[in-house]
Amino acid sequence: MSIVETLPLDAETLREDFPILSTVIHGDRPLVYLDNAATTQRPRQVIEKLVEVYERQYANVHRGIHWLSDHSTDLFEEAREKVRSFINAGSAPEVIFTTGCTMAINLVARSWGDANVRAGDEIIITEMEHHSNSVPWHQLAERTGAVVRHIPITEEGLLDLDAFDELLNERTRIVAVGAVSNVLGTINPIGEIVRRAHDAGALVLVDAAQSVPHDKSDVQAWGADFVAFSGHKMLGPSGVGVLYGRLDLLEAMPPFLGGGSMIRRVTLEGFEPADPPAKFEAGTPPIVPAIGLGAGIDYLEAIGLEKIHQHEQLLAAQAHAAMEQIGGVRFLGPAPDKKAGIISFTLEGIHAHDVAQILDRHGVAIRAGHHCAMPLHKRLGVVASNRASFYFYNTLDEVEILAEALQDAKRIFRRR
Ligand code: PLP
């Protein structure tokens, strides 16, 4: 059943930039890569940039008084500027390079959290958070005696904003929320959440790991205080992520890690920290991964984020329609028009790992398990689920292969 005839992007042509996407596995199966929420693939333009830097432009940054170090530093700072512009941060020092989204959230929980959260204070997260945006807050609560509270989800898989209003009070210090759920695909109303949290005197951290790679982002329009995301989910190498923080907050926060680069002065008695961003980039930063992320951003901007978002939503809508025909599919999360290009589901009577294994025989790579969201799975009453997640290089043909492979899984298990 076809509800989508054409897509806004010519994915077949774009795929030519991605060497890995022409892989054939199990003898004759073209790889159908639908695990993009876990990590995306890289185009030649990013891979070639990494090679070019290592071959001709690499030295440590902010240290040497020599040509190569200056050159490498320029490239690293250009990457910071690309990130700044990509998310519309107000200034470059508000962009901190970390090792990933997880590190960025931990940085805030440790640095801002330890300095500002006390026993009896409240931290609000949601039932749909990735463990990266729940465990650091539980750890902060353990250290300080604060309490973690949760915005519940509705039966449809949306955040219950009325319940959020009831949770907010004068003890709420921070609200940490994902912009897009990595399981349900739900697109959360971040601007509205920030407005309500700020009215209550609380800060907001946005886990944007699943939104920044897929849709236009404007951290100033959101009004968010902190935003975290990872490079490897948006064409960049692994080992680099970003923390955006409002400059006044970053200036007031103590450094998280100590070491080289993050200091203005060190004496036998102690140290004086540098200004942001250096204050939060102790040691040698992820130099080449950050430059690679910059190349990934160039690639995404050349395509256009609006088109990417549209393309993925249409693929997900088509997959939804095709999977509905199979029977026995339970979708986790809202209808396609309320979510990003992520479809999590269970297939009646078949364990998620078995489904993923049968799909793999067809060349289809999807995720199976709890997707680092155990509390959400408990809330949904499922132990494990499957997740197909799309990017701009996926095609309608691949959606068809996914649906056929699911049919096959059903056939195989009916025979048993
Ligand atoms: N937050 C969300 C919503 C995610 O989907 C992920 C990764 O899957 C993370 C955080 C953690 O990202 P990383 O493992 O790159 O730090």
Coordinates of C-alpha atoms and ligand atoms in Angstrom, one line a residue:
M1 CA 0.0 0.0 0.0
S2 CA 1.5 3.3 -1.1
I3 CA 0.5 6.5 0.5
V4 CA 3.6 8.4 -0.5
E5 CA 4.5 8.6 -4.2
T6 CA 7.5 11.0 -4.1
L7 CA 9.9 12.3 -1.6
P8 CA 11.4 15.8 -1.4
L9 CA 15.0 14.5 -1.6
D10 CA 16.7 12.4 -4.3
A11 CA 18.0 9.9 -1.9
E12 CA 19.4 7.6 -4.6
T13 CA 21.8 10.4 -5.7
L14 CA 22.7 11.4 -2.1
R15 CA 23.5 7.7 -1.3
E16 CA 26.3 7.8 -3.8
D17 CA 28.2 10.0 -1.3
F18 CA 27.9 7.2 1.4
P19 CA 30.3 4.3 0.5
I20 CA 28.9 2.1 3.3
L21 CA 25.3 2.2 1.9
S22 CA 26.3 0.2 -1.1
T23 CA 27.4 -2.7 1.1
V24 CA 25.9 -6.1 0.2
I25 CA 25.6 -8.6 3.1
H26 CA 24.8 -12.3 3.5
G27 CA 25.8 -12.9 -0.1
D28 CA 23.1 -11.0 -2.0
R29 CA 21.3 -8.6 0.3
P30 CA 21.8 -4.9 -0.1
L31 CA 22.2 -3.3 3.3
V32 CA 19.1 -1.5 4.4
Y33 CA 20.4 0.7 7.2
L34 CA 17.5 1.7 9.5
D35 CA 19.4 2.2 12.7
N36 CA 20.0 5.9 12.3
A37 CA 18.8 6.9 15.8
A38 CA 21.7 4.8 17.2
T39 CA 24.2 6.4 14.8
T40 CA 24.2 7.7 11.2
Q41 CA 26.6 6.9 8.4
R42 CA 29.2 9.3 7.0
P43 CA 29.4 10.8 3.5
R44 CA 32.7 10.8 1.6
Q45 CA 32.9 14.6 2.2
V46 CA 33.3 14.0 6.0
I47 CA 35.6 11.0 5.6
E48 CA 37.8 12.9 3.2
K49 CA 38.0 15.9 5.5
L50 CA 39.2 13.6 8.3
V51 CA 41.9 12.1 6.1
E52 CA 42.9 15.6 4.8
V53 CA 43.3 16.9 8.4
Y54 CA 45.4 13.9 9.5
E55 CA 47.5 14.0 6.4
R56 CA 48.2 17.7 6.2
Q57 CA 46.6 19.9 8.9
Y58 CA 46.9 18.2 12.3
A59 CA 48.6 19.5 15.5
N60 CA 47.4 20.1 19.0
V61 CA 45.2 23.2 19.3
H62 CA 45.6 26.4 21.4
R63 CA 49.1 25.4 22.4
G64 CA 52.0 25.6 19.9
I65 CA 53.3 28.8 18.6
H66 CA 53.9 27.2 15.3
W67 CA 52.2 27.3 11.9
L68 CA 50.7 23.9 12.1
S69 CA 49.1 24.4 15.5
D70 CA 47.7 27.8 14.4
H71 CA 46.2 26.1 11.3
S72 CA 44.7 23.3 13.3
T73 CA 43.4 25.7 15.9
D74 CA 41.7 27.8 13.1
L75 CA 40.0 24.7 11.7
F76 CA 38.8 23.6 15.2
E77 CA 37.4 27.1 15.9
E78 CA 35.8 27.3 12.5
A79 CA 34.0 24.0 13.4
R80 CA 32.8 25.7 16.6
E81 CA 31.5 28.6 14.5
K82 CA 29.7 26.2 12.2
V83 CA 28.0 24.5 15.2
R84 CA 27.1 28.0 16.6
S85 CA 25.4 29.0 13.4
F86 CA 23.7 25.6 12.9
I87 CA 21.9 25.9 16.2
N88 CA 21.7 29.7 16.2
A89 CA 23.6 30.1 19.5
G90 CA 24.3 33.8 20.4
S91 CA 28.1 33.4 20.6
A92 CA 30.9 30.9 20.0
P93 CA 31.9 30.6 23.7
E94 CA 28.4 29.2 24.3
V95 CA 29.4 26.1 22.3
I96 CA 31.4 23.6 24.3
F97 CA 32.9 20.5 22.6
T98 CA 32.4 17.4 24.7
T99 CA 32.9 13.7 23.8
G100 CA 29.1 13.3 23.2
C101 CA 25.6 14.1 24.3
T102 CA 26.0 11.9 27.4
M103 CA 29.1 13.8 28.5
A104 CA 27.4 17.1 27.9
I105 CA 24.5 16.3 30.2
N106 CA 26.8 14.9 32.8
L107 CA 28.8 18.2 32.6
V108 CA 25.7 20.2 33.5
A109 CA 24.6 17.7 36.2
R110 CA 28.0 17.8 37.8
S111 CA 29.0 21.4 37.4
W112 CA 25.8 23.4 37.5
G113 CA 24.0 20.7 39.6
D114 CA 26.5 20.4 42.4
A115 CA 26.8 24.2 42.7
N116 CA 23.0 24.9 42.6
V117 CA 21.0 21.9 43.8
R118 CA 20.4 21.2 47.5
A119 CA 18.5 18.7 49.6
G120 CA 14.8 18.9 49.0
D121 CA 15.1 20.6 45.6
E122 CA 13.4 19.0 42.7
I123 CA 14.6 18.0 39.3
I124 CA 11.9 17.2 36.6
I125 CA 12.6 14.8 33.8
T126 CA 10.1 12.8 31.8
E127 CA 9.0 9.2 31.5
M128 CA 10.4 9.0 28.0
E129 CA 14.0 10.0 28.6
H130 CA 17.0 8.2 27.3
H131 CA 19.2 6.9 30.2
S132 CA 21.7 9.6 29.4
N133 CA 19.1 12.2 30.5
S134 CA 17.9 10.4 33.5
V135 CA 20.9 8.6 35.2
P136 CA 23.0 11.8 35.6
W137 CA 20.0 13.5 37.4
H138 CA 19.5 10.5 39.7
Q139 CA 23.2 10.6 40.5
L140 CA 22.8 14.4 41.3
A141 CA 19.9 13.6 43.5
E142 CA 21.9 10.9 45.3
R143 CA 24.7 13.4 45.9
T144 CA 22.6 16.2 47.1
G145 CA 19.4 14.8 48.5
A146 CA 17.3 16.3 45.8
V147 CA 14.3 14.5 44.3
V148 CA 13.7 13.5 40.7
R149 CA 10.1 13.8 39.4
H150 CA 8.7 12.7 36.1
I151 CA 6.3 14.2 33.6
P152 CA 4.1 11.3 32.6
I153 CA 3.2 10.4 29.1
T154 CA -0.4 10.1 27.8
E155 CA -1.7 6.9 26.3
E156 CA -0.9 8.5 22.9
G157 CA 2.7 8.8 23.8
L158 CA 2.8 12.6 24.3
L159 CA 4.0 14.5 27.3
D160 CA 1.1 15.3 29.7
L161 CA 1.6 19.0 30.1
D162 CA -1.2 19.4 32.6
A163 CA 0.7 17.0 34.9
F164 CA 3.8 19.0 34.2
D165 CA 2.1 22.2 35.5
E166 CA 1.2 20.3 38.7
L167 CA 4.8 19.1 39.1
L168 CA 6.4 22.6 38.7
N169 CA 6.8 24.5 42.0
E170 CA 9.3 26.8 43.8
R171 CA 11.5 23.8 44.6
T172 CA 12.0 22.9 40.9
R173 CA 15.5 23.8 39.9
I174 CA 15.8 22.3 36.5
V175 CA 13.7 20.5 33.9
A176 CA 15.6 18.1 31.6
V177 CA 13.7 16.9 28.6
G178 CA 14.3 15.3 25.2
A179 CA 13.3 17.3 22.2
V180 CA 12.5 14.1 20.3
S181 CA 12.0 10.7 22.0
N182 CA 14.5 8.1 20.7
V183 CA 11.8 5.4 21.2
L184 CA 8.4 7.0 20.6
G185 CA 9.7 9.5 18.1
T186 CA 7.4 12.1 19.8
I187 CA 8.3 15.7 19.0
N188 CA 8.0 17.5 22.3
P189 CA 6.9 21.2 22.5
I190 CA 10.2 22.5 23.8
G191 CA 9.3 26.2 23.5
E192 CA 6.2 25.7 25.6
I193 CA 8.0 23.6 28.2
V194 CA 10.8 26.2 28.5
R195 CA 8.2 29.0 29.0
R196 CA 6.4 27.1 31.7
A197 CA 9.6 26.1 33.5
H198 CA 11.0 29.6 33.4
D199 CA 7.7 31.0 34.7
A200 CA 8.3 28.7 37.7
G201 CA 11.9 29.9 38.1
A202 CA 13.5 26.6 36.8
L203 CA 16.2 26.2 34.1
V204 CA 15.8 23.8 31.2
L205 CA 18.2 21.4 29.6
V206 CA 17.2 20.0 26.3
D207 CA 18.5 16.6 25.2
A208 CA 18.5 17.3 21.4
A209 CA 20.4 14.1 20.4
Q210 CA 17.4 13.1 18.2
S211 CA 16.3 16.5 16.9
V212 CA 19.4 18.6 15.9
P213 CA 20.5 16.0 13.2
H214 CA 17.0 16.0 11.7
D215 CA 15.3 19.4 11.8
K216 CA 16.1 23.0 12.0
S217 CA 17.2 24.0 15.5
D218 CA 17.2 27.4 17.1
V219 CA 18.3 27.3 20.7
Q220 CA 17.5 31.0 21.2
A221 CA 14.0 30.6 19.9
W222 CA 13.6 27.6 22.3
G223 CA 14.9 29.9 25.0
A224 CA 16.7 26.8 26.5
D225 CA 19.4 27.2 29.0
F226 CA 21.4 24.1 28.0
V227 CA 21.2 21.9 24.9
A228 CA 23.1 18.7 24.4
F229 CA 23.7 16.5 21.3
S230 CA 26.1 14.1 19.6
G231 CA 28.2 14.4 16.4
H232 CA 27.9 10.8 15.4
K233 CA 24.2 11.0 15.0
M234 CA 24.6 13.7 12.4
L235 CA 27.2 12.5 9.9
G236 CA 30.2 13.4 12.2
P237 CA 32.7 11.0 13.8
S238 CA 32.1 9.4 17.2
G239 CA 33.9 11.0 20.1
V240 CA 32.5 14.5 19.7
G241 CA 29.4 16.1 21.0
V242 CA 28.2 19.6 22.0
L243 CA 26.9 21.4 25.0
Y244 CA 25.3 24.7 24.3
G245 CA 24.9 26.8 27.5
R246 CA 23.8 30.3 28.1
L247 CA 26.9 32.4 28.5
D248 CA 25.9 33.9 31.9
L249 CA 25.3 30.4 33.2
L250 CA 28.6 29.0 31.9
E251 CA 30.5 32.0 33.3
A252 CA 29.0 31.3 36.8
M253 CA 29.5 27.5 36.7
P254 CA 32.6 25.9 38.2
P255 CA 34.7 23.8 35.8
F256 CA 33.8 20.1 35.6
L257 CA 37.1 18.5 34.7
G258 CA 40.5 19.9 35.6
G259 CA 43.6 19.8 33.5
G260 CA 45.4 21.6 30.7
S261 CA 43.6 24.3 28.6
M262 CA 40.9 25.0 31.2
I263 CA 43.0 27.4 33.3
R264 CA 44.0 31.0 33.2
R265 CA 46.7 30.5 35.8
V266 CA 48.0 27.7 38.1
T267 CA 50.0 28.2 41.2
L268 CA 51.3 25.9 43.9
E269 CA 48.2 26.9 45.9
G270 CA 45.6 26.4 43.3
F271 CA 44.2 27.6 39.9
E272 CA 42.1 30.2 38.3
P273 CA 39.8 28.9 35.5
A274 CA 39.7 30.2 32.0
D275 CA 36.6 31.7 30.4
P276 CA 34.1 29.5 28.5
P277 CA 34.5 27.6 26.3
A278 CA 38.0 26.7 27.4
K279 CA 36.9 26.4 31.0
F280 CA 34.9 23.3 30.1
E281 CA 37.4 21.7 27.6
A282 CA 40.1 20.3 29.9
G283 CA 42.9 18.5 28.2
T284 CA 43.2 17.9 24.4
P285 CA 39.8 18.2 22.9
P286 CA 38.3 16.0 20.2
I287 CA 40.1 18.1 17.5
V288 CA 39.6 16.0 14.3
P289 CA 36.1 14.7 15.3
A290 CA 35.0 18.4 15.8
I291 CA 36.4 19.4 12.4
G292 CA 34.6 16.3 10.9
L293 CA 31.4 17.4 12.6
G294 CA 31.8 20.8 10.9
A295 CA 32.1 19.0 7.5
G296 CA 28.9 17.0 8.4
I297 CA 27.1 20.3 9.2
D298 CA 28.2 21.7 5.8
Y299 CA 26.7 18.6 4.1
L300 CA 23.4 18.9 6.1
E301 CA 23.0 22.6 5.3
A302 CA 23.6 22.0 1.6
I303 CA 20.6 19.6 1.6
G304 CA 18.4 21.8 3.9
L305 CA 17.1 20.7 7.3
E306 CA 13.4 21.4 6.4
K307 CA 13.7 18.9 3.5
I308 CA 15.4 16.4 5.6
H309 CA 12.7 16.5 8.2
Q310 CA 9.9 16.3 5.6
H311 CA 11.7 13.4 3.8
E312 CA 12.0 11.4 7.0
Q313 CA 8.4 12.0 8.1
L314 CA 7.1 10.8 4.8
L315 CA 9.2 7.7 5.0
A316 CA 7.9 7.0 8.5
A317 CA 4.3 7.6 7.4
Q318 CA 4.8 5.1 4.5
A319 CA 6.4 2.6 6.8
H320 CA 3.5 3.0 9.3
A321 CA 0.9 2.4 6.5
A322 CA 2.8 -0.6 5.2
M323 CA 3.3 -2.1 8.6
E324 CA -0.4 -1.7 9.5
Q325 CA -1.3 -4.1 6.7
I326 CA 0.8 -6.8 8.3
G327 CA -1.4 -7.3 11.4
G328 CA -0.1 -7.9 14.9
V329 CA 2.1 -4.8 14.8
R330 CA 1.7 -2.6 17.9
F331 CA 3.2 0.9 17.3
L332 CA 4.8 2.6 20.3
G333 CA 4.2 6.4 20.2
P334 CA 1.9 8.8 18.4
A335 CA 0.7 8.9 14.9
P336 CA 3.3 9.8 12.2
D337 CA 2.3 13.4 11.9
K338 CA 3.2 14.0 15.6
K339 CA 6.6 12.3 15.4
A340 CA 10.0 12.3 13.8
G341 CA 11.3 9.5 11.5
I342 CA 11.4 6.9 14.3
I343 CA 9.1 3.9 14.4
S344 CA 9.2 1.6 17.4
F345 CA 6.9 -1.4 17.5
T346 CA 6.4 -4.9 18.7
L347 CA 5.2 -7.8 16.5
E348 CA 2.7 -10.0 18.4
G349 CA 4.1 -13.2 19.7
I350 CA 7.6 -12.7 18.5
H351 CA 10.5 -11.4 20.7
A352 CA 12.1 -8.2 19.5
H353 CA 15.5 -9.9 19.1
D354 CA 14.0 -12.6 16.9
V355 CA 12.4 -10.0 14.7
A356 CA 15.7 -8.1 14.4
Q357 CA 17.5 -11.3 13.5
I358 CA 15.1 -12.3 10.8
L359 CA 15.2 -8.7 9.4
D360 CA 19.0 -8.9 9.4
R361 CA 18.8 -12.0 7.1
H362 CA 17.0 -9.7 4.7
G363 CA 19.8 -7.1 5.0
V364 CA 17.7 -4.8 7.2
A365 CA 19.5 -3.3 10.2
I366 CA 17.1 -2.2 13.0
R367 CA 17.5 -1.9 16.7
A368 CA 16.0 -4.4 19.3
G369 CA 15.9 -4.0 23.0
H370 CA 15.0 -1.2 25.4
H371 CA 16.9 1.5 23.5
C372 CA 18.4 2.9 26.7
A373 CA 14.9 3.7 27.9
M374 CA 14.0 1.0 30.4
P375 CA 11.5 3.1 32.5
L376 CA 9.6 4.0 29.3
H377 CA 9.4 0.3 28.3
K378 CA 8.1 -0.5 31.8
R379 CA 5.5 2.2 31.4
L380 CA 4.4 0.8 28.0
G381 CA 4.3 -2.7 29.5
V382 CA 6.8 -4.2 27.0
V383 CA 10.2 -5.8 27.9
A384 CA 11.7 -5.0 24.5
S385 CA 10.8 -3.4 21.2
N386 CA 12.0 -3.0 17.7
R387 CA 13.0 0.4 16.2
A388 CA 13.3 1.4 12.6
S389 CA 14.8 4.9 12.3
F390 CA 15.2 6.9 9.1
Y391 CA 17.6 9.4 7.7
F392 CA 17.6 11.5 4.5
Y393 CA 19.4 8.8 2.5
N394 CA 16.7 6.2 3.1
T395 CA 14.3 5.4 0.2
L396 CA 10.7 4.1 -0.3
D397 CA 12.2 0.9 -1.7
E398 CA 13.9 0.3 1.6
V399 CA 10.6 0.8 3.4
E400 CA 9.1 -1.9 1.1
I401 CA 12.0 -4.3 2.0
L402 CA 11.3 -3.6 5.7
A403 CA 7.6 -4.4 5.3
E404 CA 8.4 -7.6 3.3
A405 CA 10.9 -8.7 5.9
L406 CA 8.4 -8.2 8.7
Q407 CA 5.9 -10.3 6.7
D408 CA 8.5 -13.0 6.5
A409 CA 9.1 -12.9 10.3
K410 CA 5.4 -13.4 10.8
R411 CA 5.3 -16.3 8.4
I412 CA 8.2 -18.0 10.0
F413 CA 6.7 -17.7 13.5
R414 CA 3.2 -18.8 12.3
R415 CA 4.8 -22.1 11.1
R416 CA 6.4 -22.8 14.5
Ligands
PLP1 N1 19.8 11.1 24.3 C1 19.1 10.5 23.3 C2 17.7 10.9 23.1 C3 19.7 9.5 22.5 O1 19.0 8.9 21.6 C4 21.1 9.2 22.8 C5 21.7 8.1 22.0 O2 21.1 7.2 21.5 C6 21.8 9.9 23.8 C7 21.1 10.8 24.5 C8 23.2 9.6 24.1 O3 24.0 9.9 23.0 P1 25.6 9.5 23.1 O4 25.6 8.0 23.4 O5 26.1 9.8 21.8 O6 26.2 10.2 24.2

